Coordinates of C-alpha atoms in Angstrom, one line a residue:
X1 CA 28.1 105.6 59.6
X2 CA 31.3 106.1 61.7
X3 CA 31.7 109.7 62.6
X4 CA 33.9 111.3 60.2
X5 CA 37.5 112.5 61.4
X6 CA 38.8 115.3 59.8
X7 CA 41.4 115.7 57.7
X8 CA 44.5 118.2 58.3
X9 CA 44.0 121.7 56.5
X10 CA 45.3 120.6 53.3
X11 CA 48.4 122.9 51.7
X12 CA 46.6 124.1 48.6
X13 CA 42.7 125.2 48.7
X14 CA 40.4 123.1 47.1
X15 CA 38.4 124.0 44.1
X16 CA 34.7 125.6 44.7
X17 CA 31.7 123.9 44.7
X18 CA 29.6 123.9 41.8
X19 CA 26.1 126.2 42.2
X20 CA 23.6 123.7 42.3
X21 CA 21.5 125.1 38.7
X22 CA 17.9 123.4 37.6
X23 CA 19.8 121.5 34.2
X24 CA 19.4 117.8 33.7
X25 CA 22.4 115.9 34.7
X26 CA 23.0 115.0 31.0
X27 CA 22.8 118.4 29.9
X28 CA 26.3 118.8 28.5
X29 CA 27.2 121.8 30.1
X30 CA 26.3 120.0 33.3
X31 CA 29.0 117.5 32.6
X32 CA 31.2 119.7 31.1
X33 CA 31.3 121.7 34.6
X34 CA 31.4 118.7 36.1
X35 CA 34.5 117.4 34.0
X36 CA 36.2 121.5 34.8
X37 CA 35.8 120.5 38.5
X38 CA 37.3 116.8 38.4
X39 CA 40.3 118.9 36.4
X40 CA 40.9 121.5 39.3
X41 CA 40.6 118.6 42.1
X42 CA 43.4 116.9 40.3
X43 CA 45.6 119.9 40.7
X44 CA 44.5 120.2 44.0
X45 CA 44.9 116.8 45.5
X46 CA 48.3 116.7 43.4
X47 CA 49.8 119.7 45.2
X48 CA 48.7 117.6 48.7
X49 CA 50.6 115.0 47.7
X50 CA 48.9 112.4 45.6
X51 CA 50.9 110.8 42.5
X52 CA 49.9 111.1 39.0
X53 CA 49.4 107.1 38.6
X54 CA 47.0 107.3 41.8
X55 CA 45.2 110.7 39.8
X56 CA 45.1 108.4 36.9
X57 CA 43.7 105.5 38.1
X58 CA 40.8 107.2 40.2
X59 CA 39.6 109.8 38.2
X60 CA 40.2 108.2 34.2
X61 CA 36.3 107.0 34.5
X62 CA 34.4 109.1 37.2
X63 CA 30.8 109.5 36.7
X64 CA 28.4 112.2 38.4
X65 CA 26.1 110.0 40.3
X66 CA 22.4 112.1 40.0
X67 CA 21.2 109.7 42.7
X68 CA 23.8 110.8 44.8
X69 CA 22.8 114.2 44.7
X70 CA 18.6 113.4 44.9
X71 CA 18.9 110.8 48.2
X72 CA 21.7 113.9 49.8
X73 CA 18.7 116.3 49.4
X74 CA 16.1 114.1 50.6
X75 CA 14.4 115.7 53.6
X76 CA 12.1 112.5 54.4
X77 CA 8.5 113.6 56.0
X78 CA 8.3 110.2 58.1
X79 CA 9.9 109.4 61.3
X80 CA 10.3 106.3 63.6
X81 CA 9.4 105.9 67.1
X82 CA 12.1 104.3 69.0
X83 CA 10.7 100.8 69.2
X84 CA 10.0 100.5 65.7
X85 CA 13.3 101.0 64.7
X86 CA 14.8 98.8 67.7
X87 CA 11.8 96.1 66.1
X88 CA 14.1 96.3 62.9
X89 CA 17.6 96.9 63.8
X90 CA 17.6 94.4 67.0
X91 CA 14.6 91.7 65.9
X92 CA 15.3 88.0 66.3
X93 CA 16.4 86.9 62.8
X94 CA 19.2 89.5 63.1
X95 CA 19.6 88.3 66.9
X96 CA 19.9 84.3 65.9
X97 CA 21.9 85.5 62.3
X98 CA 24.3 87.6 64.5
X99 CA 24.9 84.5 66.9
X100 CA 25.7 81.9 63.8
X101 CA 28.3 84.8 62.7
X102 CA 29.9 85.8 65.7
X103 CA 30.6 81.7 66.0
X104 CA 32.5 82.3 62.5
X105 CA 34.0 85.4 63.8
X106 CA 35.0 83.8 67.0
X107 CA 38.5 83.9 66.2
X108 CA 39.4 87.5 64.8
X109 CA 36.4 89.0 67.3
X110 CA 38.4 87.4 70.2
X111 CA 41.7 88.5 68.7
X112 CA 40.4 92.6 68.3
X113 CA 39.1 91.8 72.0
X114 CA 42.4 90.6 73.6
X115 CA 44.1 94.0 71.5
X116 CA 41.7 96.5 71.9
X117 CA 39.9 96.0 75.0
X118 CA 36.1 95.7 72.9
X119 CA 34.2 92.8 73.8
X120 CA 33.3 90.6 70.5
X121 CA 29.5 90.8 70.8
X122 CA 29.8 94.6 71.0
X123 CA 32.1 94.6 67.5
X124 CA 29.3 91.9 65.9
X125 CA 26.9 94.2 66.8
X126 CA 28.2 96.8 65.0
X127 CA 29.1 94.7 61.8
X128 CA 24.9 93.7 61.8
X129 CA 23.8 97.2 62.4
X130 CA 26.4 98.7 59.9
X131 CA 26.0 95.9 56.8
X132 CA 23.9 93.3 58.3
X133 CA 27.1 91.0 58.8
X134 CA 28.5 91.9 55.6
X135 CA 25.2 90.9 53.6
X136 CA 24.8 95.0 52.4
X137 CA 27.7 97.4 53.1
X138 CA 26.9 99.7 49.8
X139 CA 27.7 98.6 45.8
X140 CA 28.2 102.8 44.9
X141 CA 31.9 104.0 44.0
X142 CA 33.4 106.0 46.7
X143 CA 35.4 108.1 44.2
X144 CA 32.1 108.7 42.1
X145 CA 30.1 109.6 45.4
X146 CA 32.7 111.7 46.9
X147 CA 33.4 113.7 43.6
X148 CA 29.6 113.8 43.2
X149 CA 28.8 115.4 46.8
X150 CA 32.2 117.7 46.6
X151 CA 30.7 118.9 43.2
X152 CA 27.1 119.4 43.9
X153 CA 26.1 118.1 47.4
X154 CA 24.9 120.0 50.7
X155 CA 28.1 119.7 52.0
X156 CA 30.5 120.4 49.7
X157 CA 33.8 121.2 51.6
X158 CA 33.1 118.0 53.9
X159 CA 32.9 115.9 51.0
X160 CA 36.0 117.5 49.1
X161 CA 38.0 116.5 52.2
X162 CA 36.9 113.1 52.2
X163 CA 37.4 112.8 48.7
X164 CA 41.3 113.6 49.5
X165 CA 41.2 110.8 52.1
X166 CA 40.0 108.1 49.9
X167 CA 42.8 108.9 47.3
X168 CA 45.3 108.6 50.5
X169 CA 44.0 105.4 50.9
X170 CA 44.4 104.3 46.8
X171 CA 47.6 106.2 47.0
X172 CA 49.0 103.9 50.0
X173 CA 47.8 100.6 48.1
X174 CA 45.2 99.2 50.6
X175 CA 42.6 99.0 48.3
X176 CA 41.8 99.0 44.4
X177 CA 39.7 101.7 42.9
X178 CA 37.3 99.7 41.8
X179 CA 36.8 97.6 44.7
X180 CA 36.3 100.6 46.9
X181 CA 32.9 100.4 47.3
X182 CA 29.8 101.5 49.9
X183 CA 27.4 103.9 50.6
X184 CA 26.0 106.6 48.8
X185 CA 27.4 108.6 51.2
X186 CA 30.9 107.3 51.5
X187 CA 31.0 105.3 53.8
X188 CA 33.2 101.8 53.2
X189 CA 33.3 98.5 53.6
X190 CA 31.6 96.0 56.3
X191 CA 31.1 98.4 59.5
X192 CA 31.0 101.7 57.3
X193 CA 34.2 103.5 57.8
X194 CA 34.2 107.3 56.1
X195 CA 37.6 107.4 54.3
X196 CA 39.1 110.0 57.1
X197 CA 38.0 107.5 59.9
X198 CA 39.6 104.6 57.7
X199 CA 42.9 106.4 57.4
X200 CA 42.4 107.4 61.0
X201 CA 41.7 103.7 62.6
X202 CA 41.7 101.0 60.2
X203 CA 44.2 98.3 61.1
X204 CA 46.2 95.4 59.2
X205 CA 45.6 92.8 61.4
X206 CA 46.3 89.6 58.6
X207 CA 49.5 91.3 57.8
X208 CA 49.2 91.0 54.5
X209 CA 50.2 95.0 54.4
X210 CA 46.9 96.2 53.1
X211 CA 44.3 97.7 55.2
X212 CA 40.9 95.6 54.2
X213 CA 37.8 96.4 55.8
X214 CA 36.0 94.7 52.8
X215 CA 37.4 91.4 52.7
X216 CA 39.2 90.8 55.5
X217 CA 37.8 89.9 58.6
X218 CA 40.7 90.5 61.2
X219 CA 41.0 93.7 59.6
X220 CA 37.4 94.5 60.0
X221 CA 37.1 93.3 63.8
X222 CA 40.4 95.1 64.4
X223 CA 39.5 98.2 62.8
X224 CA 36.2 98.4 64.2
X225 CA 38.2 97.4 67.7
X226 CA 40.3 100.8 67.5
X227 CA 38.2 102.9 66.8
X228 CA 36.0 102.4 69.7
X229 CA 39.2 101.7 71.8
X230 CA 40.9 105.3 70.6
X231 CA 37.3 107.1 71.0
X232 CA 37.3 106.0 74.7
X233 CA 36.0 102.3 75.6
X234 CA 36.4 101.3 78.9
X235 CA 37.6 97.4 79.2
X236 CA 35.2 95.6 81.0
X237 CA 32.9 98.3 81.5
X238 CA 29.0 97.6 80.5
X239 CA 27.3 99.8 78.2
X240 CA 24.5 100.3 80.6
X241 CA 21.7 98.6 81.6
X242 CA 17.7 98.7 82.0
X243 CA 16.8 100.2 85.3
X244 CA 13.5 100.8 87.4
X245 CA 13.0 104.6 88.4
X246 CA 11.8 105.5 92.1
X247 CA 8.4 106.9 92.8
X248 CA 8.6 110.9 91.9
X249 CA 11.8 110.7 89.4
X250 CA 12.1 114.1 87.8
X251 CA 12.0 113.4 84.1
X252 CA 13.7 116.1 83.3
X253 CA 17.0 114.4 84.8
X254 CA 16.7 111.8 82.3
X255 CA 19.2 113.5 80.2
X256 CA 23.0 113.0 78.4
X257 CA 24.1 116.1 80.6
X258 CA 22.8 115.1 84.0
X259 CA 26.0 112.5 85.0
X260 CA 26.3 111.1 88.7
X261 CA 28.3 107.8 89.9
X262 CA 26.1 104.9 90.0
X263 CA 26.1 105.3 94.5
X264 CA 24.4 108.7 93.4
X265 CA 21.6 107.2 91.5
X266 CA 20.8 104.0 93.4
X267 CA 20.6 106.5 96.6
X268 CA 17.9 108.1 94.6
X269 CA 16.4 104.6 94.6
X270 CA 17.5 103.7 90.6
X271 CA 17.5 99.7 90.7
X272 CA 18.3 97.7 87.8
X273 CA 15.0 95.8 86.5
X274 CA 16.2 92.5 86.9
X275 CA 17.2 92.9 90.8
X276 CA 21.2 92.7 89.6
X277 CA 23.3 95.4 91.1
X278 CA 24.1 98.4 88.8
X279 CA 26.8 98.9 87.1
X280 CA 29.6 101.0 88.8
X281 CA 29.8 104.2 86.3
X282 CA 31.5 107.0 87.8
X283 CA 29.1 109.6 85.4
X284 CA 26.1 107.4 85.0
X285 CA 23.2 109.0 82.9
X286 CA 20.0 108.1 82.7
X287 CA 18.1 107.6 79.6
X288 CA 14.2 107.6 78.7
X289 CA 14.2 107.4 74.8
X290 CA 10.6 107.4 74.7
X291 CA 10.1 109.8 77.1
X292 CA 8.4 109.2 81.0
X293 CA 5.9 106.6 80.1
X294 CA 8.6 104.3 78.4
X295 CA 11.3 102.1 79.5
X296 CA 14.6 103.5 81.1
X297 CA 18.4 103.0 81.3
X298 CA 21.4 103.6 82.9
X299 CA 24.1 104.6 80.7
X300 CA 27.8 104.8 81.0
X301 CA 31.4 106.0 78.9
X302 CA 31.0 103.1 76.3
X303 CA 27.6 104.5 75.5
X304 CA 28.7 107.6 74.8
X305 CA 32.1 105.9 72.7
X306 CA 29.5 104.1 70.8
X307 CA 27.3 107.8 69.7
X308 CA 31.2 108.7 68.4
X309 CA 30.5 106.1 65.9
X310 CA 27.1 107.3 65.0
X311 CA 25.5 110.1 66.8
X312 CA 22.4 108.8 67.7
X313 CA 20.7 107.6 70.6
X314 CA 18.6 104.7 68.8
X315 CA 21.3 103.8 67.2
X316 CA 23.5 103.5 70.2
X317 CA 20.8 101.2 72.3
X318 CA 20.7 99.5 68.9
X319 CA 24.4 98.7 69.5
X320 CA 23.8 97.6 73.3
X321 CA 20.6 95.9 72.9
X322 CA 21.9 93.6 70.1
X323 CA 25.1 93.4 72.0
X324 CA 23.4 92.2 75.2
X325 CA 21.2 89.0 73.2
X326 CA 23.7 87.5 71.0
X327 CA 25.1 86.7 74.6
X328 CA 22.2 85.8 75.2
X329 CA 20.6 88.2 77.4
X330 CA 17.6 89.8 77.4
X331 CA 16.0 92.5 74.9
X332 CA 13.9 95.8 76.7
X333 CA 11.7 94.4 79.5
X334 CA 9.9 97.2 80.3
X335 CA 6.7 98.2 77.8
X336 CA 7.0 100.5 75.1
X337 CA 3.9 103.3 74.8
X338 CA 3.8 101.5 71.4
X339 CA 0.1 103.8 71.3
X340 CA 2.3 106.5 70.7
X341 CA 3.0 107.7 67.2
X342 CA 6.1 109.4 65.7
X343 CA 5.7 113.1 64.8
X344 CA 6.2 113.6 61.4
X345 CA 9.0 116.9 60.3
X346 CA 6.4 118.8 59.3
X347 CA 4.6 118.5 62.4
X348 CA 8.0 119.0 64.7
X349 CA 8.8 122.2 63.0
X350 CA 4.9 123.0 63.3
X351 CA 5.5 121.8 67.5
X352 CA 9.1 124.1 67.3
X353 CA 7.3 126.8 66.0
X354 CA 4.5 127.0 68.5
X355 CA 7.0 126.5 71.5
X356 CA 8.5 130.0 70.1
X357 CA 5.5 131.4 69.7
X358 CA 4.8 130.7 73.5
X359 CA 7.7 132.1 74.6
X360 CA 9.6 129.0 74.9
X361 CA 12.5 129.3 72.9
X362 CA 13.8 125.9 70.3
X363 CA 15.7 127.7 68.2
X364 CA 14.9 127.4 64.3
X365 CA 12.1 125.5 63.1
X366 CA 13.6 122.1 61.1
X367 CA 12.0 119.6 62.0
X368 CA 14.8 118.1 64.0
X369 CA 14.5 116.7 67.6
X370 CA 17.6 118.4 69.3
X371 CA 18.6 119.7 72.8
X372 CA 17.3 123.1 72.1
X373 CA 13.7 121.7 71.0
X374 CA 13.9 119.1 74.1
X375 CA 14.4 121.9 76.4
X376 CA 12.0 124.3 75.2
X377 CA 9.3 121.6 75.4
X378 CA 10.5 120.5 78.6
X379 CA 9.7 124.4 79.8
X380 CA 6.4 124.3 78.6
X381 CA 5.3 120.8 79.8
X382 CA 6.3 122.1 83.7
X383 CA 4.5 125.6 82.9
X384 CA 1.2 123.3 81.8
X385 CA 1.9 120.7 84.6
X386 CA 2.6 117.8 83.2
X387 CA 6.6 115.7 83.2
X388 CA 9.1 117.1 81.8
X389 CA 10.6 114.3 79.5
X390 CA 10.7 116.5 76.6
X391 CA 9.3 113.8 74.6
X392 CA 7.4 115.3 71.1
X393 CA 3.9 113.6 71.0
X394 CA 1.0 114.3 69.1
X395 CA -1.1 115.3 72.3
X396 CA 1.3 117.7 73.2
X397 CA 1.4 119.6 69.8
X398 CA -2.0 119.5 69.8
X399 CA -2.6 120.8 73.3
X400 CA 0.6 123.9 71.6
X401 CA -1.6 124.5 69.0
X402 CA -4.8 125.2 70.7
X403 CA -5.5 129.2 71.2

């Protein structure tokens, strides 16, 4: 999912989220609540500026969605390891599907190019990671999902303002109510635009004065196109590349925050793996996704455009990798420690939660793998010895947990 762009503080405050309270979502006071809330977002979205036929047409029929609300509070237990999901997201049915499309998509991909600067196989890419060419960009009802999450969901006031941004877009004409479809939550159309990014990006390339990014392909590569143009894509810049660290490479440097110009790093004695030479990033950062025993990269600006789309480093090698074979290049060539397993949440917050104990601060125990964690583990794998990739493995909580 595209990172969402905020909209402007809207003129008139928007009406309070519900209290989540333990009633069955057919309980008629739940939807009696739920009816009282859809009343007040009228008057607010009216007094920013939305008609009364637009009011009309979006909210005459829409239905709290409980499944909404049950997969936004999911915490799942499970995790992947890196490979695993780069097995799923870049394997070779999507790589040989993704080639047969982008020949369809030749011309529009090309057009976007020429426009935006993006290359094509980067914007195919995107299109297979986001909706698997189109095959499964979400059936859900934006307006249901967004009044459903603005009534009841985790986060309410993010919701309620994406909520106004969808009714811009009915209210401008791009797209009919009931064709605005997607995710459960809210994103749209073939490469998953949230309706703020949408009104923020999205692009009539067919002319046909609608902005489609559900049936229309021009306006799908196009859109796609400017938002990684306007988020900071460098023309004719790599994403990165697989590389071969020198003898004695500090792990620990194998971070988003460590940036050098490519001269820096080859001086080091960084080489790419296939003998090519590097590309020439003026902040280059190197990445080891599955920490020191793993394969490594060198990463430049259009990686970090593509995390604006979706903030997350698989993801983003997802985009690359994919990228990089439907022009017929190589996948990773370097092994991953596929002996490895993934921590599950309850055993991260259980690793978080030793590391504080020790004296090694992570911040909160959640379960999540973030800079603080990385760097608190990173601490305590030099005060033990051992590299400091901040990688979370089962040896190493295991090793934490012992007295």
């Amino acid at each position: 999912m595209p990172a969402a762009v905020r909209p402007q503080p809207p003129a008139a405050a928007p009406p309070p989220a519900a209290m989540p309270v333990p009633l069955p979502v057919d309980d008629a006071q739940h939807q009696q609540r739920f009816a009282q809330w859809i009343a007040d977002y009228r008057n607010f979205a009216r007094a920013n500026g939305i008609g009364e036929a637009t009011l009309q047409r979006a909210f005459e029929a829409t239905q709290f969605l409980p499944r909404v609300i049950e997969l936004d509070r999911a915490q799942p237990e499970s995790t992947r390891t890196v490979w695993a999901y780069l097995d799923s997201t870049v394997s070779d049915a999507r790589v040989t599907n993704g080639q047969d499309k982008l020949v369809q998509v030749r011309s529009e991909a090309d057009a976007a190019a020429v426009r935006y600067g993006v290359p094509p196989t980067i914007l195919v890419a995107i299109w297979g990671m986001e909706s698997n060419y189109g095959g499964n960009y979400g059936n859900t009802p934006t307006i249901d999902a967004l009044a459903t999450l603005g009534f009841e969901g985790r986060r309410a006031d993010w919701a309620r303002g994406e909520l106004l941004a969808a009714l811009k877009i009915l209210e401008r004409g791009d797209i009919r109510r009931e064709d605005m479809i997607g995710s459960w939550a809210g994103a749209m159309g073939q490469t998953q635009f949230l309706p703020s990014s949408f009104l923020a990006y999205a692009v009539d390339a067919d002319g046909d004065g609608r902005r489609d990014i559900w049936g229309s392909m021009p306006d799908v590569m196009a859109s796609t196109a400017n938002f990684l143009s306007r988020s900071g894509w460098q023309a004719q810049q790599p994403w990165g590349t697989e590389v071969v660290l020198p003898p004695g490479f500090d792990p620990a440097r194998a971070d988003a925050a460590v940036r050098q110009p490519t001269v820096q790093w080859a001086a080091e004695g960084l080489r790419s793996i296939d003998g090519r030479p590097l590309p020439e990033f003026a902040d280059g950062s190197v990445l080891q996704p599955a920490g020191a025993r793993g394969p490594a990269f060198l990463v430049g600006p259009n990686f970090r455009t593509i995390l604006r789309y979706n903030n997350s480093t698989s993801y983003a090698l997802a985009v690359g990798l994919l990228a990089q074979r439907l022009a017929g290049g190589p996948g990773v060539q370097a092994s991953w420690p596929r002996d490895m397993v993934a921590l599950t949440r309850s055993q991260l917050v259980d690793m978080q939660a030793a590391l504080n104990q020790r004296g090694f601060a992570s911040g909160t125990p959640d379960g999540v793998m973030g800079p603080a964690t990385r760097e608190g583990l990173r601490r305590y794998q030099r005060s033990v010895g051992l590299p400091a990739d901040g990688f979370p493995s089962l040896e190493l909580l295991q090793r934490l947990q012992q007295p």
